Coordinates of C-alpha atoms in Angstrom, one line a residue:
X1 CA -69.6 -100.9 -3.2
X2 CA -66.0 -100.3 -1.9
X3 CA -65.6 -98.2 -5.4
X4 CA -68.8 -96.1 -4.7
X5 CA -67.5 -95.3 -1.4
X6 CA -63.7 -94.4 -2.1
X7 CA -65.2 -92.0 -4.8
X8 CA -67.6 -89.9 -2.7
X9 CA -64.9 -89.7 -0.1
X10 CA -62.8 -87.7 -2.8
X11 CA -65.8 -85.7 -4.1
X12 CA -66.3 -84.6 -0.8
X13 CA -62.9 -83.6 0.0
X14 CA -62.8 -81.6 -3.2
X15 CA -65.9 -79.9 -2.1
X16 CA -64.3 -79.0 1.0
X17 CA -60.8 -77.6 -0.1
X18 CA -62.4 -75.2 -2.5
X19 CA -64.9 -73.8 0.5
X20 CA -62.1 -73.4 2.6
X21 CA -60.0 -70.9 -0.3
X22 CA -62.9 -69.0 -0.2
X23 CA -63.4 -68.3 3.0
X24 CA -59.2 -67.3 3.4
X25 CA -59.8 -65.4 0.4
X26 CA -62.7 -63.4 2.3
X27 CA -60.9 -63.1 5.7
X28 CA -58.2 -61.1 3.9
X29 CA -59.9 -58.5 2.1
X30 CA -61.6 -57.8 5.2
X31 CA -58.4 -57.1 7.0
X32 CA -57.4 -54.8 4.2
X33 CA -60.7 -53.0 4.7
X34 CA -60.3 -52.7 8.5
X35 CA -56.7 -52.0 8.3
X36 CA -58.3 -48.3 5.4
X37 CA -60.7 -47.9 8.1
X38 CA -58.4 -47.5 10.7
X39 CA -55.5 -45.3 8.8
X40 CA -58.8 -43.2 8.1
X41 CA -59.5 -43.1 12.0
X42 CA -56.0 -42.1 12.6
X43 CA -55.9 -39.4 10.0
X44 CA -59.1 -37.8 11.4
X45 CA -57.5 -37.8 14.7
X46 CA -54.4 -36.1 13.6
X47 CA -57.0 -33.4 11.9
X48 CA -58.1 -33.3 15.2
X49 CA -55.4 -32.8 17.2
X50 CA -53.4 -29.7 14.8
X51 CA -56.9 -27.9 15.2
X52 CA -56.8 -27.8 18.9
X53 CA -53.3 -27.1 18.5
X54 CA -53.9 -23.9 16.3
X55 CA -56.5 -22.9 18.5
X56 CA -54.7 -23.4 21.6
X57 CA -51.6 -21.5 19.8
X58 CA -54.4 -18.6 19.0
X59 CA -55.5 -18.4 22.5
X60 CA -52.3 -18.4 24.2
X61 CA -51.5 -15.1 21.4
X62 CA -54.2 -13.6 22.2
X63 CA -53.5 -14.1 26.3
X64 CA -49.9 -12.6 25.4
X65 CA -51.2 -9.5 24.0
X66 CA -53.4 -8.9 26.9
X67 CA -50.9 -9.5 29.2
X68 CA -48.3 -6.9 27.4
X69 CA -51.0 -4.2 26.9
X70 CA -52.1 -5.0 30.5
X71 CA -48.2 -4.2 31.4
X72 CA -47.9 -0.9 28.8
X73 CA -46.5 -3.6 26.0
X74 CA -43.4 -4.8 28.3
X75 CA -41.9 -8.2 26.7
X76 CA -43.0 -11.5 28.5
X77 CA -41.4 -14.6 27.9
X78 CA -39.0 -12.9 25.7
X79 CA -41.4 -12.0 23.3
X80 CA -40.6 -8.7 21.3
X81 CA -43.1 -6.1 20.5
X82 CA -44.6 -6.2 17.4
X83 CA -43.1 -2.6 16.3
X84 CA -39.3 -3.5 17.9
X85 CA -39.6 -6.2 16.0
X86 CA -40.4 -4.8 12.3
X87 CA -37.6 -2.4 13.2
X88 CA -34.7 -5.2 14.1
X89 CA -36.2 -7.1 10.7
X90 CA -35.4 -4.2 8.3
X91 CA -32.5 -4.0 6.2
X92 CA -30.0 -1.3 6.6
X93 CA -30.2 1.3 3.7
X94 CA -27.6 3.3 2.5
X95 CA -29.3 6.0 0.3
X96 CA -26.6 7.5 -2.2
X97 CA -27.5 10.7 -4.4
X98 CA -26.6 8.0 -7.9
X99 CA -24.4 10.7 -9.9
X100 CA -21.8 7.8 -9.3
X101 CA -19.7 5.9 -6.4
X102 CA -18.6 6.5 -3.3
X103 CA -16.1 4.6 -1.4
X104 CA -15.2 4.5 2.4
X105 CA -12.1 3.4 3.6
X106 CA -9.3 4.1 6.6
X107 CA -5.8 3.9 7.8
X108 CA -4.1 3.6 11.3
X109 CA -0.8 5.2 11.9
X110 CA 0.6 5.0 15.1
X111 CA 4.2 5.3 16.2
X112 CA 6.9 4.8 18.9
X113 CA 9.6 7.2 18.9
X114 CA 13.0 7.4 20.4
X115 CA 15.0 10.3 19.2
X116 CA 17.8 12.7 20.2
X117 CA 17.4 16.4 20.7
X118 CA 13.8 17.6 20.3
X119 CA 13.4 20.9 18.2
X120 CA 17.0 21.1 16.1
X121 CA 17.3 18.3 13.5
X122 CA 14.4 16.1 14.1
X123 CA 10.8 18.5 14.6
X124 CA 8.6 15.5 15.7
X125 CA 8.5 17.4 19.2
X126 CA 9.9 21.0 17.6
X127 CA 7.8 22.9 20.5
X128 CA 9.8 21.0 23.3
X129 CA 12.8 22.7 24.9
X130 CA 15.8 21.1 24.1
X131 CA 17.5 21.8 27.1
X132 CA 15.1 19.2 29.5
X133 CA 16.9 16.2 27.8
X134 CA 18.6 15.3 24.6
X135 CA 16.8 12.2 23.8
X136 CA 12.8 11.6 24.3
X137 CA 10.6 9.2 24.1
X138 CA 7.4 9.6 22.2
X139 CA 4.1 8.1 21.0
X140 CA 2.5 9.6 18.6
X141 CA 0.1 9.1 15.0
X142 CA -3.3 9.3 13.7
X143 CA -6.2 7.7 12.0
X144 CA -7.5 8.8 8.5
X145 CA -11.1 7.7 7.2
X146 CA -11.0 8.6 3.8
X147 CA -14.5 9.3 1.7
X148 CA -13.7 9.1 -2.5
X149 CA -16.4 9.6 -4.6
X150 CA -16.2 9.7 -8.5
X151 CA -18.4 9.8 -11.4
X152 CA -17.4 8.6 -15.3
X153 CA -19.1 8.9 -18.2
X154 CA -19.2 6.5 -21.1
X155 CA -16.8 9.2 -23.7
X156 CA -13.8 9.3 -20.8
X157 CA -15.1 12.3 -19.1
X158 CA -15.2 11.8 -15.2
X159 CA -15.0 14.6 -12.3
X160 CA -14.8 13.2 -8.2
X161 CA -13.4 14.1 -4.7
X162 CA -11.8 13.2 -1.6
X163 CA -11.9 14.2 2.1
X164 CA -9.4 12.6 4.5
X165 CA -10.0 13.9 7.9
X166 CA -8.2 12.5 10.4
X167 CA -7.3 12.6 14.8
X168 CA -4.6 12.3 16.2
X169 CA -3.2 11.1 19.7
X170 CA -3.2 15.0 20.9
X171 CA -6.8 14.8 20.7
X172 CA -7.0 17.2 17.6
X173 CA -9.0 16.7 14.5
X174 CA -7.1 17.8 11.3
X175 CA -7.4 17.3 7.3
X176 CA -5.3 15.6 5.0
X177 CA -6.2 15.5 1.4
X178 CA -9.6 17.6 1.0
X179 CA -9.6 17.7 -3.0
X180 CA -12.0 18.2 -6.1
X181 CA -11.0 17.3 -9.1
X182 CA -12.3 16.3 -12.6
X183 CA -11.1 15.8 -16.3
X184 CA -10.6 12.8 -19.2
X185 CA -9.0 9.6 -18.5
X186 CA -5.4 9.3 -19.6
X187 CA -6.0 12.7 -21.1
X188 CA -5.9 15.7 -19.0
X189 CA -7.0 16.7 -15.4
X190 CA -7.5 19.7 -12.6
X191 CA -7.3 19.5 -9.3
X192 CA -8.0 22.4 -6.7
X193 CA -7.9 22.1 -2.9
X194 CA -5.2 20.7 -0.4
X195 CA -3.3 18.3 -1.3
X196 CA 0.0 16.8 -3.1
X197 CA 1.8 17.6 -5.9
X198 CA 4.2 15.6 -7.7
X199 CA 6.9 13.6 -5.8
X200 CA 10.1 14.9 -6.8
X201 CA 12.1 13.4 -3.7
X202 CA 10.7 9.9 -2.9
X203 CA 12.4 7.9 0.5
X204 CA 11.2 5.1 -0.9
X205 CA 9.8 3.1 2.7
X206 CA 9.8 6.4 4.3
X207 CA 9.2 5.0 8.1
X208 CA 11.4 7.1 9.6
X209 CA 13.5 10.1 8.3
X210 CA 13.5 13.6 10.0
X211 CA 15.2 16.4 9.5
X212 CA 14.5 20.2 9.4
X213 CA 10.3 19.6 9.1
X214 CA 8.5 17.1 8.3
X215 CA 4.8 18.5 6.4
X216 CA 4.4 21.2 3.8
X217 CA 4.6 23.8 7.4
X218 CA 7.8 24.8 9.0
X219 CA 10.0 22.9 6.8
X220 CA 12.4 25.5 7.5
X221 CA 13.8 25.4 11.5
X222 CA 16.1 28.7 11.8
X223 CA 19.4 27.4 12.8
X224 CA 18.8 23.9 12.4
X225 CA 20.0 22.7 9.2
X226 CA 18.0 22.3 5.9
X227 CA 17.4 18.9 4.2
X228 CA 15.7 20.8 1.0
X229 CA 13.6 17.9 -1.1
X230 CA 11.5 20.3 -3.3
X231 CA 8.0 20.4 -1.1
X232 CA 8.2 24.1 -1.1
X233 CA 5.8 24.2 -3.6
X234 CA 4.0 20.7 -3.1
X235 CA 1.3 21.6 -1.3
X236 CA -0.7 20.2 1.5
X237 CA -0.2 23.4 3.4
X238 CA -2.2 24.5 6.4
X239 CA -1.7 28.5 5.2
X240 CA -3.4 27.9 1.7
X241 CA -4.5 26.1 -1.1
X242 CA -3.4 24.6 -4.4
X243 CA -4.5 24.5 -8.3
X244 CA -3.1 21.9 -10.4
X245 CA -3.4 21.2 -13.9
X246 CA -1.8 17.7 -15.7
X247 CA -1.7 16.1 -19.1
X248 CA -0.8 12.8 -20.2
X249 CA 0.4 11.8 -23.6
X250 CA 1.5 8.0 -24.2
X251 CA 4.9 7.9 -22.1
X252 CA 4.6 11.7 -21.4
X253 CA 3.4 13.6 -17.8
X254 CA 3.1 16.7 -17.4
X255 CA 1.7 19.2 -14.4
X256 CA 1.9 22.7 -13.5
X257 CA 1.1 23.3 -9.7
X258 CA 0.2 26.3 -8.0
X259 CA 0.1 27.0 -4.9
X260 CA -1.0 30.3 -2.9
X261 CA -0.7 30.8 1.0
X262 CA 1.2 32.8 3.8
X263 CA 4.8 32.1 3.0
X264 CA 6.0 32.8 6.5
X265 CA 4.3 29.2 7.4
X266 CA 7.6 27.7 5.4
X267 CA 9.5 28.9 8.5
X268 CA 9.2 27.2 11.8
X269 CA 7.9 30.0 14.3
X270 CA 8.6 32.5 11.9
X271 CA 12.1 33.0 11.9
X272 CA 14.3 33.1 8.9
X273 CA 18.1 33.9 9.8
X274 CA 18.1 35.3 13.1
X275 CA 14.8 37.6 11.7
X276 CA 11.3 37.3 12.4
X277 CA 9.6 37.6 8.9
X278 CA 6.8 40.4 8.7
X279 CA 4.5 39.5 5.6
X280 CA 3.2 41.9 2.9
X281 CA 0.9 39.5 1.0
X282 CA 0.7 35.9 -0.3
X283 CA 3.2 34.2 -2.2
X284 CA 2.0 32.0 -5.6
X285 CA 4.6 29.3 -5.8
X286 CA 4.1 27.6 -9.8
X287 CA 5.8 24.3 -10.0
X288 CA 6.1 22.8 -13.3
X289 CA 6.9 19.1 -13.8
X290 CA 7.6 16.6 -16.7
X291 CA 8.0 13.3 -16.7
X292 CA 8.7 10.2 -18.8
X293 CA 8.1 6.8 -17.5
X294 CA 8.0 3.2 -19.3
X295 CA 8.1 -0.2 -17.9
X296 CA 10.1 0.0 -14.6
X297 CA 11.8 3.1 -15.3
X298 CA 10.3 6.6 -14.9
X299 CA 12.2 10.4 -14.8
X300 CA 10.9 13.2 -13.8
X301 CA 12.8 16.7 -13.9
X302 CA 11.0 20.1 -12.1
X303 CA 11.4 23.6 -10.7
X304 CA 9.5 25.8 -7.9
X305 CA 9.4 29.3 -7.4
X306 CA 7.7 32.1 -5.7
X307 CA 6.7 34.7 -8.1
X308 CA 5.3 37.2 -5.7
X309 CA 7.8 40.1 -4.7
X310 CA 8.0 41.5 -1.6
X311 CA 5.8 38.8 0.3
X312 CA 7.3 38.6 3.3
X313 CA 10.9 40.3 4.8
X314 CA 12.5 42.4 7.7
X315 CA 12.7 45.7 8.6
X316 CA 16.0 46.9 8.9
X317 CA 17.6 49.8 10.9
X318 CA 17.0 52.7 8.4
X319 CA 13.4 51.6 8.0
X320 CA 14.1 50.0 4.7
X321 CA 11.7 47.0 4.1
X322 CA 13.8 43.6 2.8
X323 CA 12.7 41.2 0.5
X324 CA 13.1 37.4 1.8
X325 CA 11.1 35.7 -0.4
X326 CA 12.7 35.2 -3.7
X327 CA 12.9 31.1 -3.4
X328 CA 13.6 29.4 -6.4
X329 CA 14.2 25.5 -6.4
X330 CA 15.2 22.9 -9.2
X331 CA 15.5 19.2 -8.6
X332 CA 15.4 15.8 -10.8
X333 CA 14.5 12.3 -9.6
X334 CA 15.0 9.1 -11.3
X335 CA 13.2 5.8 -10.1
X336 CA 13.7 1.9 -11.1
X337 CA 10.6 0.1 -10.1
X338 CA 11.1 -3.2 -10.1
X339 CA 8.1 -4.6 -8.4
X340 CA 6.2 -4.0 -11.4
X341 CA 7.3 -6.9 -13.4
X342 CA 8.5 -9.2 -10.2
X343 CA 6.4 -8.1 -6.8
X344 CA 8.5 -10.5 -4.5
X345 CA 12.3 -10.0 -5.4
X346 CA 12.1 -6.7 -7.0
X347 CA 13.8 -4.0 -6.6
X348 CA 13.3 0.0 -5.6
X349 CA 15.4 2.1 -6.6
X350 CA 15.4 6.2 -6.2
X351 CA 18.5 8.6 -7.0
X352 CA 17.3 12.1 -6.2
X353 CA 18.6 16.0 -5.9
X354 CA 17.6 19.2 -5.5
X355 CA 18.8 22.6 -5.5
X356 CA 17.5 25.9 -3.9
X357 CA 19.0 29.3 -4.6
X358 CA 17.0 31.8 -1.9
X359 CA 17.8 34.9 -0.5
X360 CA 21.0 34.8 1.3
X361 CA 20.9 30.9 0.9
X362 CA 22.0 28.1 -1.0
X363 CA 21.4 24.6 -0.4
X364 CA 22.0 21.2 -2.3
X365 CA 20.3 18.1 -1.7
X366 CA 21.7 14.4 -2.9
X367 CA 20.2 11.3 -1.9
X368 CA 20.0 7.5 -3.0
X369 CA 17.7 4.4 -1.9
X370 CA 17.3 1.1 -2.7
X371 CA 14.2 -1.2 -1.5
X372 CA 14.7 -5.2 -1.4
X373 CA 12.9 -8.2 0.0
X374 CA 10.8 -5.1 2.7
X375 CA 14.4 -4.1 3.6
X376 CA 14.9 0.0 2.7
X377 CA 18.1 1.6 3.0
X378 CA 19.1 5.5 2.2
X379 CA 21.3 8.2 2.0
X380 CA 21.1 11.9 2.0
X381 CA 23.5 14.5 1.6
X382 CA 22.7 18.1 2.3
X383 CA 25.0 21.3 1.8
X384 CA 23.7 25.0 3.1
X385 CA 25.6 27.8 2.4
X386 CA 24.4 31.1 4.3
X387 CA 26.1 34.1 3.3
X388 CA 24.0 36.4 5.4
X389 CA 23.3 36.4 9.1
X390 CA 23.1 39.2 11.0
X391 CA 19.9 38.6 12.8
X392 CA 19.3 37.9 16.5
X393 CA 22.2 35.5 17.1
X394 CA 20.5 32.1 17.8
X395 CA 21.4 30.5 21.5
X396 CA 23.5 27.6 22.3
X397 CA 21.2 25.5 20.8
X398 CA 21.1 26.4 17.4
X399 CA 24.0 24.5 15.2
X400 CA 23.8 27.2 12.8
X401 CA 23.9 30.7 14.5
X402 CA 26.6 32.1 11.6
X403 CA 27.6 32.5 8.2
X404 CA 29.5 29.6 6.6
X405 CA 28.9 26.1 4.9
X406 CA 27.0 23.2 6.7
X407 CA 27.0 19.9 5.8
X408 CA 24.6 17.0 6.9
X409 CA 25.1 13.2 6.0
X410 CA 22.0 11.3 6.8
X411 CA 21.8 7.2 6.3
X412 CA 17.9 5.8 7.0
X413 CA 17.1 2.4 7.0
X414 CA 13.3 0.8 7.4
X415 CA 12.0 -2.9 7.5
X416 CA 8.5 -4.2 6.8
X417 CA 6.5 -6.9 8.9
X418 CA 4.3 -7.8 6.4
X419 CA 0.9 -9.3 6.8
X420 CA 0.8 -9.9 10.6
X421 CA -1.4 -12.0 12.2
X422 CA -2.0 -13.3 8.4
X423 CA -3.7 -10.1 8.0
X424 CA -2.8 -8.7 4.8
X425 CA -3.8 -4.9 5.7
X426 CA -1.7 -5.0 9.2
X427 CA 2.1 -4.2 9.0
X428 CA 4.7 -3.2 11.5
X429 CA 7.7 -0.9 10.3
X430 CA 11.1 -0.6 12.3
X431 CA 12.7 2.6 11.3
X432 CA 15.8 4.4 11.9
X433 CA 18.2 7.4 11.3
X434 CA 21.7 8.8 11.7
X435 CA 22.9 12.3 11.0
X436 CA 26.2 13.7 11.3
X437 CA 26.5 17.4 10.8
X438 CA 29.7 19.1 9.9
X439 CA 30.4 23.0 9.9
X440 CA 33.3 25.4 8.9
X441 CA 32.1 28.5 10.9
X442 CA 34.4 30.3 12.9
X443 CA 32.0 31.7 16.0
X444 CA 30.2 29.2 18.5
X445 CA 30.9 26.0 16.9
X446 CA 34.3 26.4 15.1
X447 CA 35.3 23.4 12.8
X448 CA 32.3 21.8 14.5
X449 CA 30.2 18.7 14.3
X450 CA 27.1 16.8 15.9
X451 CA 25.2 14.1 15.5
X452 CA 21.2 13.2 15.3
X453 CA 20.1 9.9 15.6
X454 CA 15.9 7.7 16.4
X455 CA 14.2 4.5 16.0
X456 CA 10.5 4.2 15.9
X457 CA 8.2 1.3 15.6
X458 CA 5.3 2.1 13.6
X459 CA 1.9 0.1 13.3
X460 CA -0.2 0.4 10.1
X461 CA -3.6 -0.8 9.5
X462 CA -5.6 -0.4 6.4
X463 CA -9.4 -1.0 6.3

């Protein structure tokens, strides 16, 4: 009996432990199906919810719109019309013709000048009188945007231009290279307009030098002394224009430039000798040059000269008119560049001269320069002989006002600030000059001698 019982007390726990894992089982894939049900809820909600947002963001447009055209389309809430907009979206466009590129570029000059005596050696100021003061100071200089185009084909053949107009602090707009040229690279090329020829007297870091002019114009100041460097014939000449033609071959450079304008613009208001020059016709000024040039040493050896007779003179007492324009110049330059092979201890170095042989004048020109570490320091030596002056004497502020020999040493010294502000296009230059003049005349001066002397700080900017 106790048996029977003990055994249907097991059965029936049994029974009971395997109804109870059924119903757990149950209870939990219920939850799983309420817990779907509800992410479902939730999900419809959110559907819900965006579409009443959209629709309440559509409204509120459409209220906005209203509003502006209700207000002749003024912007509310800092909303931008619809056509402002579309024009502040779209890209700037730069339409070029496509024969080939163009490039855009510029370059600040500005300087600050302290000099002696205005209008005799140094013609920064030539137009002031010399006898308010005999040393100024000045501010002047200029900015340049430059516009380069050129085109190249695939055989070498290429043609271009450049136009460099430029203002100054005077408030004048002038020109500085306004040039067409075209030809084959390393081959041959032409060039016609204003511009450059051929250095033939580099300064190396030419901050500050004067002497008797300083551009292409009025080189020559009538009784002041004359530094002749072969630009007679350069170019870049407000009076006319110039036609150059140049060939290389391997170490070989040759050109042959011509220019043609009013040859009284060489003197400074006109004068030559005492005279005011009266002129017949234009002078053509040919100026051959060769050079040879390999690795860091180049040559170059040339000659200018007016071929034009009778282009500009006097008239003298008997009515007679008198040739002044026979000019004829030689020089030769040599030039170690040593920044080629090593750009941060190289060294510049330029030995130049020049001879003129014009009418009733003679003048030699020596100079040397060296550049080192941004540090530039020159020499110049100039010799004028006059053997005819018997124009209106000059006044007491003309140095040469006589026949005789003149002599000028000049020593010119420049330093570099390179990269200020850790700008690489943005430099500072100090400058300076001395000249002593020495003369044999026996008038005014006697066994005389002066001196010239400035300093400038110039700022240069490239973008």
């Amino acid at each position: 009996m106790k048996k029977s019982t003990l055994s249907l007390a097991i059965g029936l726990l049994l029974v009971a432990n395997t109804g109870f894992a059924k119903t757990a089982q149950l209870t939990l894939e219920q939850r799983l199906e309420q817990l779907e049900a509800r992410l479902a809820a939730a999900e419809n909600r959110a559907a819900q919810a965006e579409s009443q947002v959209q629709q309440l963001q559509v409204q509120q447009a459409a209220e906005i719109r209203e509003i502006k055209a209700a207000q002749g389309n003024t912007p509310v809430n800092r909303q931008t019309p619809t056509e402002e907009t579309q024009k502040n979206a779209a890209t700037p466009n730069l339409q070029l013709s496509g024969y080939g590129d163009l490039k855009i570029y510029g370059d600040v000059e500005f300087n600050m000048d302290a000099e002696s005596k205005h209008g005799l050696l140094a013609m920064t100021n030539a137009n002031m009188d010399p006898d308010t003061t005999n040393e100024q100071w000045d501010l002047n200089g200029r900015i340049l945007l430059g516009f380069d185009g050129m085109r190249k084909l695939d055989n070498g053949y290429f043609a271009g231009f450049s136009a460099q107009p430029l203002g100054d602090m005077s408030g004048t707009v002038d020109i500085d290279d306004a040039v067409f040229f075209f030809g084959k690279e390393n081959d041959w090329k032409v060039k016609v307009g204003r511009f450059e020829a051929y250095d033939m007297f580099p300064l190396n870091q030419d901050t500050f030098v004067e002497h008797s002019g300083n551009t292409a114009n009025d080189l020559y100041d009538d009784g002041s002394g004359y530094i002749y460097m072969m630009k007679e014939g350069r170019g870049r000449s407000d009076a006319g224009g110039n036609f150059l033609v140049s060939k290389q071959i391997d170490n070989w450079y040759f050109e042959l430039n011509t220019l043609l304008e009013d040859g009284t613009a060489l003197f400074n208001e006109g004068d030559y000798h005492g005279r005011e020059m009266d002129q017949q016709k234009n002078v053509a000024y040919l100026r051959p040059v060769i050079a040879w040039s390999k690795d860091e040493f180049s040559v170059a050896a040339a000659m200018e000269s007016n071929v034009v007779n009778n282009a500009y003179g006097y008239t003298d007492a008997q009515g007679d008119f008198v040739d002044q324009s026979d000019r004829t110049g030689y020089g030769l330059t040599m030039t170690w560049d040593g920044l080629k092979t090593d750009p941060d201890n190289g060294v510049v170095l330029n030995v130049n001269t020049a001879y003129l042989d014009a009418s009733s004048e003679k003048d030699f020109t020596a100079g040397v320069n060296a550049l080192w570490k941004r540090f530039e320091l020159g020499y110049i030596y100039a010799h004028n002989k006059i053997d005819e002056y018997s124009g209106v004497v000059c006044d007491d502020d003309c140095w040469i006002n006589d026949e005789g020999t003149y002599d000028i040493h000049t020593i010119h010294a420049s330093y570099q600030f390179a990269n200020v502000m850790d700008m690489e296009n943005f430099n500072i230059y100090l400058g300076t000059y001395y000249s002593i003049m020495n003369s044999d005349g026996d008038d005014v001066h006697g066994d005389d001698s002066d001196d010239r002397y400035g300093a400038r700080v110039r700022f240069k900017y490239y973008f």
